[in-house]
GROMACS .gro file of C-alpha atoms in nm:
model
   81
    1UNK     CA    1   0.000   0.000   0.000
    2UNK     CA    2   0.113   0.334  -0.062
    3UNK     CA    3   0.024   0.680   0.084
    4UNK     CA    4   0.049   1.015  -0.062
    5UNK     CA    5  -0.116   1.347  -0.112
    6UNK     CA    6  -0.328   1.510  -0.325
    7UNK     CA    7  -0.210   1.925  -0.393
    8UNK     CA    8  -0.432   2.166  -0.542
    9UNK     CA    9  -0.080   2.425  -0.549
   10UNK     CA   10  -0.334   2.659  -0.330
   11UNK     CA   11  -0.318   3.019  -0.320
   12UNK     CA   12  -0.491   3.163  -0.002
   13UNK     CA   13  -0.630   3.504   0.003
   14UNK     CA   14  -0.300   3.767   0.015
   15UNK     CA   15  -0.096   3.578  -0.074
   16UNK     CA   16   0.111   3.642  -0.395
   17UNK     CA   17   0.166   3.355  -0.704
   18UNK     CA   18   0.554   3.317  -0.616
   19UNK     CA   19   0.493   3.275  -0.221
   20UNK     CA   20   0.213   3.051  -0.366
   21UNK     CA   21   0.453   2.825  -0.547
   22UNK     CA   22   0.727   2.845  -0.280
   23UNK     CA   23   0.453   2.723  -0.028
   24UNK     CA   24   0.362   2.413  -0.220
   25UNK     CA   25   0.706   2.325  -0.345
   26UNK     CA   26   0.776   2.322   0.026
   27UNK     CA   27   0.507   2.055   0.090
   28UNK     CA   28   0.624   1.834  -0.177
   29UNK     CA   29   0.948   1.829   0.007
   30UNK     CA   30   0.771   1.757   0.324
   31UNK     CA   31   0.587   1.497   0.191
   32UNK     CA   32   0.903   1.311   0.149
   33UNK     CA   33   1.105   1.331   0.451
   34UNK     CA   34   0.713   1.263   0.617
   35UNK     CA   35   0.815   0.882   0.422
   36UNK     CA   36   0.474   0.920   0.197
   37UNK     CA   37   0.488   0.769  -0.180
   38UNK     CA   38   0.317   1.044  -0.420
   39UNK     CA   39   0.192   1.384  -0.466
   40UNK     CA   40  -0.140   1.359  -0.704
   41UNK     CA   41  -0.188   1.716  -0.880
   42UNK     CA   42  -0.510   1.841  -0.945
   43UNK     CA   43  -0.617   2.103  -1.279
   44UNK     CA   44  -0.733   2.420  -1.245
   45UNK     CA   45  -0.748   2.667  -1.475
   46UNK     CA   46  -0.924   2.983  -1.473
   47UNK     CA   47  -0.884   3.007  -1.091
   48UNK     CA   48  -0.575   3.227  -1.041
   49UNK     CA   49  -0.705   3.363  -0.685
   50UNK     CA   50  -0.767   2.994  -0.532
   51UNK     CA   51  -0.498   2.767  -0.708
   52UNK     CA   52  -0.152   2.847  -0.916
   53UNK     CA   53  -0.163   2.447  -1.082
   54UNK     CA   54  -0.346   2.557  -1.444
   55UNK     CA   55  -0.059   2.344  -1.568
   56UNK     CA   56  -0.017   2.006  -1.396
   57UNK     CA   57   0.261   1.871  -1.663
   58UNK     CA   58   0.459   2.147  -1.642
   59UNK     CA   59   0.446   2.159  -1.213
   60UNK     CA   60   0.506   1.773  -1.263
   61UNK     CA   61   0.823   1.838  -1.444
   62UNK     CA   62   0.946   2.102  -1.216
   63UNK     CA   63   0.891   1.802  -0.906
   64UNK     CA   64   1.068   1.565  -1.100
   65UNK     CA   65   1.396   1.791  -1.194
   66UNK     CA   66   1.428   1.877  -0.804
   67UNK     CA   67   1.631   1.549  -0.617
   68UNK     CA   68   1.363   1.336  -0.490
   69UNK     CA   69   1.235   1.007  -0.494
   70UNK     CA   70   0.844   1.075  -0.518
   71UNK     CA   71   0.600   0.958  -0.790
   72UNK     CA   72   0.413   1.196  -0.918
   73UNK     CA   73   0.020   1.140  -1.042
   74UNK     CA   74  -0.195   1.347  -1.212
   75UNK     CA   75  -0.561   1.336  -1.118
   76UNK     CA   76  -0.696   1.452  -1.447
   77UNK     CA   77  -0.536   1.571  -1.712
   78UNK     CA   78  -0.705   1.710  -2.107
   79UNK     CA   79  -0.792   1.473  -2.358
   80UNK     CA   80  -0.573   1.614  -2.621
   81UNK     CA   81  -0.281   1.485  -2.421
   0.00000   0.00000   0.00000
């Protein structure tokens, strides 16, 4: 069995897109020294004042290039891909 978590990359009230990303890169890395398996990422587009994931390939990528050992899921991703 494995455990993860599921990240929506959220961006609360105030708070700008960069501290946004810096946030949730941080709880990627947390995830990992926590011991869990996966981060799931969720789409959302057209929501720039909840959620900086419109792009969950590209924030994939950026998890993947940094030096860990977690899988990476997306929960849905666009047909034409």
């Amino acid at each position: 069995m494995e455990f993860g978590i599921f990240h929506e990359f959220e961006r609360p009230p105030g708070t700008s897109e960069a501290d946004a990303f810096e946030k949730a890169f941080d709880l990627v890395d947390s995830a990992e020294r926590w011991g869990l398996d996966a981060v799931w990422l969720a789409e959302l587009h057209f929501s720039p004042t909840r959620s900086v994931l419109a792009s969950p390939i590209l924030l994939a990528g950026a998890i993947a290039a940094r030096p860990s050992g977690i899988k990476i899921g997306t929960a849905v991703q666009i047909l034409p891909l």
